[in-house]
Short mmCIF file of C-alpha atoms and ligand atoms in Angstrom, two decimals:
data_model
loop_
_atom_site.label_atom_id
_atom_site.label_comp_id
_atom_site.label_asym_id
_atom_site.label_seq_id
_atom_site.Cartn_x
_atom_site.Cartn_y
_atom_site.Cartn_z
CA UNK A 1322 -29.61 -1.24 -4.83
CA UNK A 1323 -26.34 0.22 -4.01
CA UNK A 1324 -23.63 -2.02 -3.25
CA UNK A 1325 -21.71 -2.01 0.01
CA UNK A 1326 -18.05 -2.08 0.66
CA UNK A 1327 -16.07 -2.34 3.61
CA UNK A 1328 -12.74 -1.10 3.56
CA UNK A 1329 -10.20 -1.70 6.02
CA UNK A 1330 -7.11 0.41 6.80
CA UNK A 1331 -9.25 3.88 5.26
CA UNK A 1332 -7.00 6.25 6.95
CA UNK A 1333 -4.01 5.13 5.45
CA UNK A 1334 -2.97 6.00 2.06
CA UNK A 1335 -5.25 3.79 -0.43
CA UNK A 1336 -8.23 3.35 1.86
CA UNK A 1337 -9.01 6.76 0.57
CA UNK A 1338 -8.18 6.57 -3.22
CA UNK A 1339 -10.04 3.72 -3.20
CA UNK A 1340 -13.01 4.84 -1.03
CA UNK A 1341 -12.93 7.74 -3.50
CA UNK A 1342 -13.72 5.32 -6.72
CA UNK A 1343 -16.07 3.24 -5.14
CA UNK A 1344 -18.34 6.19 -4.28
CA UNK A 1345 -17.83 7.56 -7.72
CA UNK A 1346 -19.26 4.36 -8.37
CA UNK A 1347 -22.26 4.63 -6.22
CA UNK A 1348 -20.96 2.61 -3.68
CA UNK A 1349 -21.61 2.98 0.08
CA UNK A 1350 -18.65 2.82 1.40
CA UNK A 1351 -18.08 1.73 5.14
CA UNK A 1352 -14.37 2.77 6.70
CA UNK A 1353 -13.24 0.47 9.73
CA UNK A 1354 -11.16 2.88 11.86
CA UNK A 1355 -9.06 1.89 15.10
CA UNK A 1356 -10.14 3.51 18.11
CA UNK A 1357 -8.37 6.68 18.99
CA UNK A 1358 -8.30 9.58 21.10
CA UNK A 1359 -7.63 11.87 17.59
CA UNK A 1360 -8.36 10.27 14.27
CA UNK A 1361 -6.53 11.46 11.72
CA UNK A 1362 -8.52 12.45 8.66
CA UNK A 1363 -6.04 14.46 6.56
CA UNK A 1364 -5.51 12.22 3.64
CA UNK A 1365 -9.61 11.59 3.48
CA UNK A 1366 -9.68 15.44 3.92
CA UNK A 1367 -6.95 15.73 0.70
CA UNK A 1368 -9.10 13.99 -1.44
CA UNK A 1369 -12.33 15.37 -0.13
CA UNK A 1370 -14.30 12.32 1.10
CA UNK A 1371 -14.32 12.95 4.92
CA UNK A 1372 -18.13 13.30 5.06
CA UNK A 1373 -19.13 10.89 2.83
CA UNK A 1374 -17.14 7.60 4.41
CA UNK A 1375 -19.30 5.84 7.12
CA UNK A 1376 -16.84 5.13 9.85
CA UNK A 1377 -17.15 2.30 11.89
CA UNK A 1378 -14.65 0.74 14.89
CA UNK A 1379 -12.97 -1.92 14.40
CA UNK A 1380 -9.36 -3.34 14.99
CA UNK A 1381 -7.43 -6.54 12.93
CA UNK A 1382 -6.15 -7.92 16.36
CA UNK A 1383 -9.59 -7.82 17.57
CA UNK A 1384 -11.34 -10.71 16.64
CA UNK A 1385 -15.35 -9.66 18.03
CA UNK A 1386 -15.00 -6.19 16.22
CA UNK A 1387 -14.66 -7.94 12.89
CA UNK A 1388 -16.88 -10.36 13.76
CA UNK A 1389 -19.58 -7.92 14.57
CA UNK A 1390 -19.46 -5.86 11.72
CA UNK A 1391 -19.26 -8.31 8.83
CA UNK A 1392 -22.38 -9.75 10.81
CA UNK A 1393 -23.92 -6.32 10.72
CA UNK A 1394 -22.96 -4.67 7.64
CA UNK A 1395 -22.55 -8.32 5.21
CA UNK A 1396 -21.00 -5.82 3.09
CA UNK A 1397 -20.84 -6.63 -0.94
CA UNK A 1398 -17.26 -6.21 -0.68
CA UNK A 1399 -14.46 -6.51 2.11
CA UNK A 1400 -11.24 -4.63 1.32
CA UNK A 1401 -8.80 -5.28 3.87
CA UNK A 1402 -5.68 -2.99 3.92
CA UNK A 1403 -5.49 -2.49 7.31
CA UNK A 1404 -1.94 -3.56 8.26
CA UNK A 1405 1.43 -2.84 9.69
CA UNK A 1406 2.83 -1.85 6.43
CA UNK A 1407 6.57 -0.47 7.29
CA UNK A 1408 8.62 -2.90 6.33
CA UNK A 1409 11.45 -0.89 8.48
CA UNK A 1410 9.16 -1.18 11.62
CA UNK A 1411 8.73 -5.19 11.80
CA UNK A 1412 12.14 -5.49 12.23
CA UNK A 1413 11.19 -4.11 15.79
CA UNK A 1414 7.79 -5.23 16.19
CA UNK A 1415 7.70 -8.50 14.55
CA UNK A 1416 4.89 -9.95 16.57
CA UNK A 1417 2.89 -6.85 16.35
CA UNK A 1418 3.26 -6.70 12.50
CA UNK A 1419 2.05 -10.62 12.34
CA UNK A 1420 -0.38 -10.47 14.51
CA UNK A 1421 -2.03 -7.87 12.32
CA UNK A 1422 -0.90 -8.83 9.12
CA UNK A 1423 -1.89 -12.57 9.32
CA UNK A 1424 -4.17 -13.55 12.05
CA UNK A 1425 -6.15 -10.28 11.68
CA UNK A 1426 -6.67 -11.70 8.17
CA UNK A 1427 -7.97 -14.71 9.27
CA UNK A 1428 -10.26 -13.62 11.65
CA UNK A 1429 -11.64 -11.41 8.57
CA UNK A 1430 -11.69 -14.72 6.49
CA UNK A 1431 -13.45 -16.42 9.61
CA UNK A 1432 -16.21 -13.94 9.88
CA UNK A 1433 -17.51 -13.94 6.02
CA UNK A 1434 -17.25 -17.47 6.19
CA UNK A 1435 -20.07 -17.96 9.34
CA UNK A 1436 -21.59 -14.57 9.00
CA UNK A 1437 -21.36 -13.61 5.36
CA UNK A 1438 -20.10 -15.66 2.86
CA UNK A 1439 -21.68 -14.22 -0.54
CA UNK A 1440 -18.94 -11.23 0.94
CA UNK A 1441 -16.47 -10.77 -2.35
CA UNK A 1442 -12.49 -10.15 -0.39
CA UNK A 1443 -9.61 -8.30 -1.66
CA UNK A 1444 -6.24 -9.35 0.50
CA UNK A 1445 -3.65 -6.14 0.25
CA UNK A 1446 -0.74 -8.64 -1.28
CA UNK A 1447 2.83 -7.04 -1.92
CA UNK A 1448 5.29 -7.69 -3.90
CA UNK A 1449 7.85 -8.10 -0.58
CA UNK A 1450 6.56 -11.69 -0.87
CA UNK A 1451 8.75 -12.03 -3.58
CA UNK A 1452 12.00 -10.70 -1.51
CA UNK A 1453 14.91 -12.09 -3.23
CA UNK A 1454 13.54 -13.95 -6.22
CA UNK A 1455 12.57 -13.19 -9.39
CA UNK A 1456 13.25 -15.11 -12.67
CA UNK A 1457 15.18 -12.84 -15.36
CA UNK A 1458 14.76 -9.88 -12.59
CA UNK A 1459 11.04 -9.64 -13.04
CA UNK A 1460 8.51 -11.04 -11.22
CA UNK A 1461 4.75 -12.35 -11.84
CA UNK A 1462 2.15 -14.74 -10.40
CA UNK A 1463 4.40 -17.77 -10.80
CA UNK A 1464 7.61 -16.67 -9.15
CA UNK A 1465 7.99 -18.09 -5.51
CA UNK A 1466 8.12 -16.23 -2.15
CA UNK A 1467 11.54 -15.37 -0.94
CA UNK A 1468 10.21 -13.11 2.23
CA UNK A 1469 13.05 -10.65 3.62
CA UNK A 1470 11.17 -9.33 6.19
CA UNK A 1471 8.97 -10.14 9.38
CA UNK A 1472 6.34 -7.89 7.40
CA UNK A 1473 6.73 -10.03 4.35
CA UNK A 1474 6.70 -13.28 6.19
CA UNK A 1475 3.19 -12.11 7.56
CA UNK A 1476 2.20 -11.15 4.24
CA UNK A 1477 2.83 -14.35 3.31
CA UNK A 1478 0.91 -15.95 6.13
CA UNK A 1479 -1.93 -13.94 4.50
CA UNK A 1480 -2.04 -14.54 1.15
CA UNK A 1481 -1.86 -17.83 1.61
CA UNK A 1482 -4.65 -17.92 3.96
CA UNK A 1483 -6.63 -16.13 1.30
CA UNK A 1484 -6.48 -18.98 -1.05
CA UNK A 1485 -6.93 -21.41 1.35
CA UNK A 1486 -10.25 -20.10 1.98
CA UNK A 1487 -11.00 -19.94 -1.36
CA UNK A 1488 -10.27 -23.06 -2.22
CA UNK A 1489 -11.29 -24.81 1.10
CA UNK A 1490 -15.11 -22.48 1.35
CA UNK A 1491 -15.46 -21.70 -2.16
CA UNK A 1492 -15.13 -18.27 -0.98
CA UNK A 1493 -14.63 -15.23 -3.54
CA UNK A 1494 -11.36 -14.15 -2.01
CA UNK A 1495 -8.33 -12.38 -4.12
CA UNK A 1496 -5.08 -11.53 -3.58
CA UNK A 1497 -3.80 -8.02 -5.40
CA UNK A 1498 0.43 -8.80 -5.23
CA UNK A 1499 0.89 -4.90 -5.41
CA UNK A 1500 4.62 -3.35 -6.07
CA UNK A 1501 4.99 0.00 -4.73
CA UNK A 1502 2.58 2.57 -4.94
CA UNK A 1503 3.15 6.10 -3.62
CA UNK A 1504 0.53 9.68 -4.12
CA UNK A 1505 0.96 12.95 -2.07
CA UNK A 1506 -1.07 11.48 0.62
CA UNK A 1507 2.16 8.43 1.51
CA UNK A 1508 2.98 7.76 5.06
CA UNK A 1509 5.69 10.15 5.37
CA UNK A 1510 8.15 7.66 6.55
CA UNK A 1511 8.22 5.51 3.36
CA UNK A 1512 11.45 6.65 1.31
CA UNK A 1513 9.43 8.22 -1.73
CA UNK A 1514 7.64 10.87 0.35
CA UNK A 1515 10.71 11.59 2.92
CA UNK A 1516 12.36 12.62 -0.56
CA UNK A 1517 10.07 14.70 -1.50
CA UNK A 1518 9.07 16.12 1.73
CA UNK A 1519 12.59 16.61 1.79
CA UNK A 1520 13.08 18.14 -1.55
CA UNK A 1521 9.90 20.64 -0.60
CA UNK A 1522 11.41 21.38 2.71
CA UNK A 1523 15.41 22.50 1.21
CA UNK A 1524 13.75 24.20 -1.54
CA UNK A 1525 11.82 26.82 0.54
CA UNK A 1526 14.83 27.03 3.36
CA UNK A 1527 13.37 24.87 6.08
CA UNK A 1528 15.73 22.27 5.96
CA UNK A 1529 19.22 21.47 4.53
CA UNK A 1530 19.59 17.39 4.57
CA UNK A 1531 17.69 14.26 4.25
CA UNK A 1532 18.81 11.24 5.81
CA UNK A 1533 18.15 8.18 3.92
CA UNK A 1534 19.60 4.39 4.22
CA UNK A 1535 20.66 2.11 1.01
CA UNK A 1536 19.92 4.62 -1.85
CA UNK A 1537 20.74 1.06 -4.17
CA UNK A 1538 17.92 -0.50 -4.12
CA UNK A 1539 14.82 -0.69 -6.81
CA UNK A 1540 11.56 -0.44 -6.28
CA UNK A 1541 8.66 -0.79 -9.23
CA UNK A 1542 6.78 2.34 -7.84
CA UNK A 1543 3.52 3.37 -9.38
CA UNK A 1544 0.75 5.98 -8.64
CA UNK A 1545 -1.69 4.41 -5.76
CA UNK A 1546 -4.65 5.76 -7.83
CA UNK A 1547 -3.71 3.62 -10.72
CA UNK A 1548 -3.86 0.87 -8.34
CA UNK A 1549 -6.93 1.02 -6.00
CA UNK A 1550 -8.83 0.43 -9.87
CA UNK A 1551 -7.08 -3.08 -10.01
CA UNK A 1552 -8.38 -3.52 -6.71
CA UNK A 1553 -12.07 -3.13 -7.45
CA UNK A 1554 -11.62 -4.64 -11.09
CA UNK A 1555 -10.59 -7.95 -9.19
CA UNK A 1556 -12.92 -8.46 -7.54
CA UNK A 1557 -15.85 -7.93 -10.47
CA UNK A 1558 -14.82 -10.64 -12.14
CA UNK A 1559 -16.92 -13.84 -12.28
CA UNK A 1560 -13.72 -15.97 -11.00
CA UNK A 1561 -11.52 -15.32 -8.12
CA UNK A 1562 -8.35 -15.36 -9.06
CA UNK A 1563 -4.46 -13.40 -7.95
CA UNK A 1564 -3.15 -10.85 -10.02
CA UNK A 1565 0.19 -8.97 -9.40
CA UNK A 1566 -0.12 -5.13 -10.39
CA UNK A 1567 2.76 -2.87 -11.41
CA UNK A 1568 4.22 -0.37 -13.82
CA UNK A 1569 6.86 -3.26 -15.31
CA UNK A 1570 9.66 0.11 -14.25
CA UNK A 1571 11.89 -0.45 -11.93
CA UNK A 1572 14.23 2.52 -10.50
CA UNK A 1573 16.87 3.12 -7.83
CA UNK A 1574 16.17 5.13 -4.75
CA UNK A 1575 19.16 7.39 -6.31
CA UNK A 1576 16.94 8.18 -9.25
CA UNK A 1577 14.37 8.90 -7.07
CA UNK A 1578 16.60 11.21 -5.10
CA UNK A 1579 18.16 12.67 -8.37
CA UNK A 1580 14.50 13.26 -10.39
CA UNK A 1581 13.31 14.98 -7.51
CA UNK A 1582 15.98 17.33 -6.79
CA UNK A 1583 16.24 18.32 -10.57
CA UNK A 1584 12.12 19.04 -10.70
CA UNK A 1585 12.34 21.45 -8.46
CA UNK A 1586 15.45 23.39 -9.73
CA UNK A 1587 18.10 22.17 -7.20
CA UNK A 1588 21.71 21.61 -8.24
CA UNK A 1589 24.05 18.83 -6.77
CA UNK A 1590 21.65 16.70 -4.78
CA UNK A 1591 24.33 14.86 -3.52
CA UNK A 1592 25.56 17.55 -1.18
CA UNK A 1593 22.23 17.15 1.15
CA UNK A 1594 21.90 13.60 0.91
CA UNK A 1595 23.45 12.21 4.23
CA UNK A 1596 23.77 8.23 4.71
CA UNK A 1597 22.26 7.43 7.85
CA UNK A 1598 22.97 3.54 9.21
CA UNK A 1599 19.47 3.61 11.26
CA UNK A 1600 17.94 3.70 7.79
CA UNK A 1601 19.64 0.65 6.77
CA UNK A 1602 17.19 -3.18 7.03
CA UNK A 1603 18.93 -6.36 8.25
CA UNK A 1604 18.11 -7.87 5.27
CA UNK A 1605 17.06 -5.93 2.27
CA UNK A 1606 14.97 -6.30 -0.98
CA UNK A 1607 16.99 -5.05 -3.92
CA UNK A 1608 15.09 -4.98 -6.65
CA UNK A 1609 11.36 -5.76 -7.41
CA UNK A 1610 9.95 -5.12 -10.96
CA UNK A 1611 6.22 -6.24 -12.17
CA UNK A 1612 5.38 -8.37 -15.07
CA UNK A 1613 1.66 -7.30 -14.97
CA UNK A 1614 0.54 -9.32 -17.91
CA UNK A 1615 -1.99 -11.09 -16.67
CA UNK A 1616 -3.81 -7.89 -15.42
CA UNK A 1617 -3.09 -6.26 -18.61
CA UNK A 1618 -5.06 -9.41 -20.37
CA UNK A 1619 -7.40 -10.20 -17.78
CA UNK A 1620 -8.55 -7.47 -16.06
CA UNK A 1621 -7.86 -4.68 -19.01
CA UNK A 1622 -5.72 -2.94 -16.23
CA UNK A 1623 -2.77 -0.98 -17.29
CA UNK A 1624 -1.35 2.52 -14.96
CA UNK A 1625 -1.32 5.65 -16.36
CA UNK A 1626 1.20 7.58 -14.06
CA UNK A 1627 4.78 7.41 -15.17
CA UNK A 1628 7.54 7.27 -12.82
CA UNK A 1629 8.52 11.28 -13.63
CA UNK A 1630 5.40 12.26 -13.42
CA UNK A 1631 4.70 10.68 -10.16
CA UNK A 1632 7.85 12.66 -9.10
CA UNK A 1633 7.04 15.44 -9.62
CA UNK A 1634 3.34 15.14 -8.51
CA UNK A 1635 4.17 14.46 -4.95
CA UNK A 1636 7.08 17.25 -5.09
CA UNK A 1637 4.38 19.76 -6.18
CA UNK A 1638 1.83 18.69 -3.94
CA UNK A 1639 4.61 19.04 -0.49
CA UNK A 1640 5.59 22.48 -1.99
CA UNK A 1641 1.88 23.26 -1.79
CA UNK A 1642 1.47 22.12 1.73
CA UNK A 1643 5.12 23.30 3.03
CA UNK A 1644 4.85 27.07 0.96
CA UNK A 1645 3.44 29.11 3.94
CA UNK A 1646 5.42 27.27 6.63
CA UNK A 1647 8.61 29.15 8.07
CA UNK A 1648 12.05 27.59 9.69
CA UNK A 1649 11.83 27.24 13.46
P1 NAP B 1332 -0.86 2.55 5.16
O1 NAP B 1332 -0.88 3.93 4.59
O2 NAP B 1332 0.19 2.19 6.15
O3 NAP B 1332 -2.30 2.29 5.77
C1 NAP B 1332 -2.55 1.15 6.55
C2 NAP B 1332 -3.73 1.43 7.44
O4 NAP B 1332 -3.94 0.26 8.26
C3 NAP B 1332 -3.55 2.60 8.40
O5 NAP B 1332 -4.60 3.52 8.21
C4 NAP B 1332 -3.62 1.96 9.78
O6 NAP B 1332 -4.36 2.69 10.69
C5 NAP B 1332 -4.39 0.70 9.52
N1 NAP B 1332 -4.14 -0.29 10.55
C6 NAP B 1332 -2.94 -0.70 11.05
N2 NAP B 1332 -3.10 -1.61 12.00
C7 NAP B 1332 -4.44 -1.79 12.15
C8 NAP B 1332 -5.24 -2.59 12.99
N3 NAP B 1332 -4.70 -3.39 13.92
N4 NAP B 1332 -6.58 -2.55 12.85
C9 NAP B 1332 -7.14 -1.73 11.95
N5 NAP B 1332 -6.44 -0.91 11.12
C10 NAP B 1332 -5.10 -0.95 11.23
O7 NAP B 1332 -0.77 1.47 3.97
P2 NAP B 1332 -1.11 1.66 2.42
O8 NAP B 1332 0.11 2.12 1.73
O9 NAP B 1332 -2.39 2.37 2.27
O10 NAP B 1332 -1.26 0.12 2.00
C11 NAP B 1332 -2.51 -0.53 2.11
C12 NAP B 1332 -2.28 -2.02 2.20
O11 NAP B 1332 -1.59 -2.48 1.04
C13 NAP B 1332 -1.43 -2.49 3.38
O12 NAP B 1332 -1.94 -3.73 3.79
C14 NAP B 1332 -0.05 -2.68 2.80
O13 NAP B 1332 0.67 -3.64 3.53
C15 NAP B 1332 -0.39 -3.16 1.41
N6 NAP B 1332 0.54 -2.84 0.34
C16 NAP B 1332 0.94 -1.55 0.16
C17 NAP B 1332 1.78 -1.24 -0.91
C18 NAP B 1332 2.23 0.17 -1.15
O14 NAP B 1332 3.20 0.34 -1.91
N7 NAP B 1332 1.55 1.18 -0.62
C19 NAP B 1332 2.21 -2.26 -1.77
C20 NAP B 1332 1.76 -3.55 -1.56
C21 NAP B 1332 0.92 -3.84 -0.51
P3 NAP B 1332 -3.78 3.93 11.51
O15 NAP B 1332 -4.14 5.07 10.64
O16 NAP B 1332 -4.52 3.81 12.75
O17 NAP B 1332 -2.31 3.73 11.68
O1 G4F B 1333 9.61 3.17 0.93
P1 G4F B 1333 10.02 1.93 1.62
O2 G4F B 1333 10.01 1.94 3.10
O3 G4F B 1333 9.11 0.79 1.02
P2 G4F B 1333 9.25 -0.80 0.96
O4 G4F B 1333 10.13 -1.31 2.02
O5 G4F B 1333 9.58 -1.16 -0.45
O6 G4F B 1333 7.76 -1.25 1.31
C1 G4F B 1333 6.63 -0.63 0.72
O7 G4F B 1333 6.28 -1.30 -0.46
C2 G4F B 1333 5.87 -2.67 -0.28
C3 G4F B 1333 5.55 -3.22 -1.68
O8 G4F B 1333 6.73 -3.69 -2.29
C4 G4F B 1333 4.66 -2.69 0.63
F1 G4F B 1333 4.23 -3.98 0.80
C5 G4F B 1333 5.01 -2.08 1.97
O9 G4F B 1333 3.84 -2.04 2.78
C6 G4F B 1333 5.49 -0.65 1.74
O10 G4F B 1333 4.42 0.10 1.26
O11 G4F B 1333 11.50 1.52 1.15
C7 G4F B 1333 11.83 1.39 -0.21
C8 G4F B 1333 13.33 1.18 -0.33
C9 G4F B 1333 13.88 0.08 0.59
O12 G4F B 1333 14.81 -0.68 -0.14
C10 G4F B 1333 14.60 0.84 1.70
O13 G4F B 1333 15.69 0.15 2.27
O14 G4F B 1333 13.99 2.38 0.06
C11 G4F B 1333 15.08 2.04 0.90
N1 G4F B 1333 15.41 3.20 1.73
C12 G4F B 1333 16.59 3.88 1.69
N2 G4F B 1333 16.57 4.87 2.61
C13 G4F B 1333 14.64 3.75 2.67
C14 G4F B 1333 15.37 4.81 3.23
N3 G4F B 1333 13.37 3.46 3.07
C15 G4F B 1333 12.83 4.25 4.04
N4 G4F B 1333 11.55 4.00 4.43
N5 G4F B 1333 13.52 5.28 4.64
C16 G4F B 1333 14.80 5.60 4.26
O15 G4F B 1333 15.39 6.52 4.79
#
C-alpha cells in the first residue's frame, strides 16, 4: 500500500519540493490549503505537481479543520510547515504569528494524539531559535534558544511542544532545526530572492535599485531541495529524534548582494544598493551557521547545492521569468 502524507503549508516554498519527493516516492500526498478566493498555485505549477497534490482545507488557527482531517485522512505522515514564516512580519503581527506558529501546532499534536496516533510528525524547526547564541559561532542540537523574534519565540513554543508530546504520548514527533533555505520558488520578500529578483529586474532595464536593510548579517543558506530530503529521512527512522540541517557556510547578505550582481555581468553593485531603515528588525540575528553532524552521521544527509551555485540558480531562474516583461 502506498503511504500517505499530509503536508501542511504546500503552497509555500517547501510544501512543494517536498510534495515533489514524496510522490517520486510513491507517496499520496495530501496538501492542506487555507481557504481563499484565488489560490495561488505558481510554485506547485514551477515544479509541475499541480495535478497530482490532493488539496484539502484546512487552517492552523482552526482547531475542527485539523481535527477533521487527521480523523479522516490518519495520514502515514504529518508535515506541518504551515506558518507565519517572515520573521520581519511578527514584529507587527506578533499574536497572529503565535497563534499559528504554536497553538496551531498543538492542535496538530492534539488531533494525532485522539484521532491518529501511529501518525509519524515533522515540526518545521529553524534555526531563529538559536537567535543570539551559538558556542564558537556555530550552532547544533545542544546550543540553547536565544529567540530574537516574536516568530522565533513561537517557534520555540513549538518545538518544544513537539517533544513534549513525544515524550509525554510516546508519539513519533521530530523537530527538523532548519537554517536558511532558499530555490527560485522563495517568497519574494525574504532578502535572497528580493536580490535576485532585483538583480533580474536591473539587468534587463526594469528597475534601477533594491532596497534592502542590515546587509551585515549571516545567514547559513542552503538549497530547499537539499532540505525537504532531511525532512522525510527523519522521520524513517526507527527513533524519533531532532536534527538541525545546514550547509556548515555561513555568508553576509553583502556577499549575497555582491555574488549576484557579478553572475549576471553587472559592475559596481554598490551603486543600486539603497539602505532602507523599514528593512531594518528591532532586534536582529547576526549570524547563524550549522554544525550538521549529527545528520551527516545519523541520517546520511549531507546538501549538494553550494552557496554560488544557489546564486546563481535563482538569478537564472528570475531572468527566465522577468526576460519577456517590459518597464512600465
Ligand atoms: P513559506 O513559503 O512562507 O510557506 C508557509 C506556508 O504556510 C504558506 O503556504 C502559507 O499559506 C501557509 N500558512 C500560513 N499560515 C497558515 C495557516 N494559518 N493555516 C494554514 N497554512 C498557513 O515558508 P517555507 O519557506 O516554505 O517554510 C516552511 C516552514 O519551515 C515554515 O514553518 C517556516 O517557518 C519553516 N522554516 C523555514 C526555513 C527557510 O529558510 N525557508 C528555515 C527554517 C524553518 P499561504 O500560501 O496561504 O500564505
Ligand atoms: O531572508 P530573511 O527575511 O530571512 P530570516 O529572517 O533569516 O528568516 C528565514 O530563515 C529562518 C531560518 O533561519 C526561517 F525560520 C524563517 O522562516 C525565514 O525563512 O532575512 C535574512 C537576513 C536578516 O538578517 C535580515 O535582517 O537578511 C536581512 N535583510 C537585510 N535586508 C533583509 C533585508 N531581510 C529581508 N527580508 N528584506 C530586506 O530588505
Amino acid at each position: 500500500m502506498a503511504k500517505t502524507a499530509l503536508i501542511t503549508g504546500i503552497l509555500g516554498q517547501d510544501g512543494p519540493y517536498l510534495a515533489k519527493l514524496l510522490l517520486e516516492k510513491d507517496y499520496k500526498v495530501y496538501g492542506m490549503i487555507r481557504r481563499y478566493a484565488y489560490p495561488n498555485f505558481a510554485n506547485l505549477d514551477y515544479l509541475g505537481i499541480t495535478n497530482n497534490i490532493e488539496l484539502v482545507e484546512g487552517d492552523l488557527a482552526d482547531q475542527s479543520s485539523l481535527y477533521n482531517l487527521i480523523k479522516s485522512i490518519r495520514p502515514d505522515e504529518v508535515y506541518n510547515l504551515a506558518a507565519q514564516s517572515f520573521v520581519g512580519s511578527s514584529f507587527e503581527q506578533p499574536i497572529f504569528t503565535t497563534e499559528v506558529n504554536s497553538l496551531g501546532v498543538l492542535y496538530l499534536l492534539e488531533a494525532i494524539r485522539n484521532y491518529s496516533p501511529k501518525t509519524r510528525f515533522y515540526q518545521a524547526s529553524t534555526s531563529e531559535m538559536f537567535g543570539l547564541s551559538h558556542t564558537n559561532y556555530i550552532q547544533d542540537e545542544n546550543t540553547p534558544f536565544y529567540p530574537r523574534s516574536p516568530y522565533a519565540v513561537s517557534k520555540v513554543y513549538a518545538y518544544w511542544i513537539t517533544v513534549n508530546y513525544r515524550e509525554a504520548y510516546g508519539l513519533f514527533a521530530v523537530n527538523g532545526i532548519l537554517f536558511n533555505h532558499e530555490s527560485p520558488i522563495r517568497g519574494i520578500q525574504f532578502v535572497t530572492r528580493k536580490i535576485t529578483d532585483g538583480v533580474a529586474r536591473i539587468k534587463l532595464g526594469l528597475a534601477d535599485e533594491i532596497r534592502l536593510g542590515n546587509l551585515s548579517a549571516k545567514r547559513d543558506w542552503g538549497f530547499a531541495g537539499d532540505f525537504v530530503e532531511a525532512m522525510y529521512l527523519m522521520l524513517q527512522q526507527e527513533k524519533p529524534e531532532d536534527f538541525v540541517i545546514g550547509t556548515g557556510e555561513a555568508h553576509s547578505v553583502e556577499e549575497f548582494v555582491k555574488t549576484a550582481f557579478e553572475y549576471a555581468g553587472i559592475k559596481d553593485w554598490k551603486k543600486y544598493i539603497k539602505i532602507d531603515p523599514r528593512f531594518m528588525r528591532p532586534s536582529e540575528v547576526p549570524y547563524l551557521k550549522a554544525n550538521s553532524k549529527k545528520a551527516e552521521k545519523i541520517l546520511g544527509w549531507k546538501p549538494k547545492v553550494k552557496f554560488e551555485e544557489l546564486v546563481q540558480m535563482m538569478v537564472d531562474a528570475d531572468l527566465a521569468r522577468l526576460k519577456n516583461r517590459t518597464k512600465k
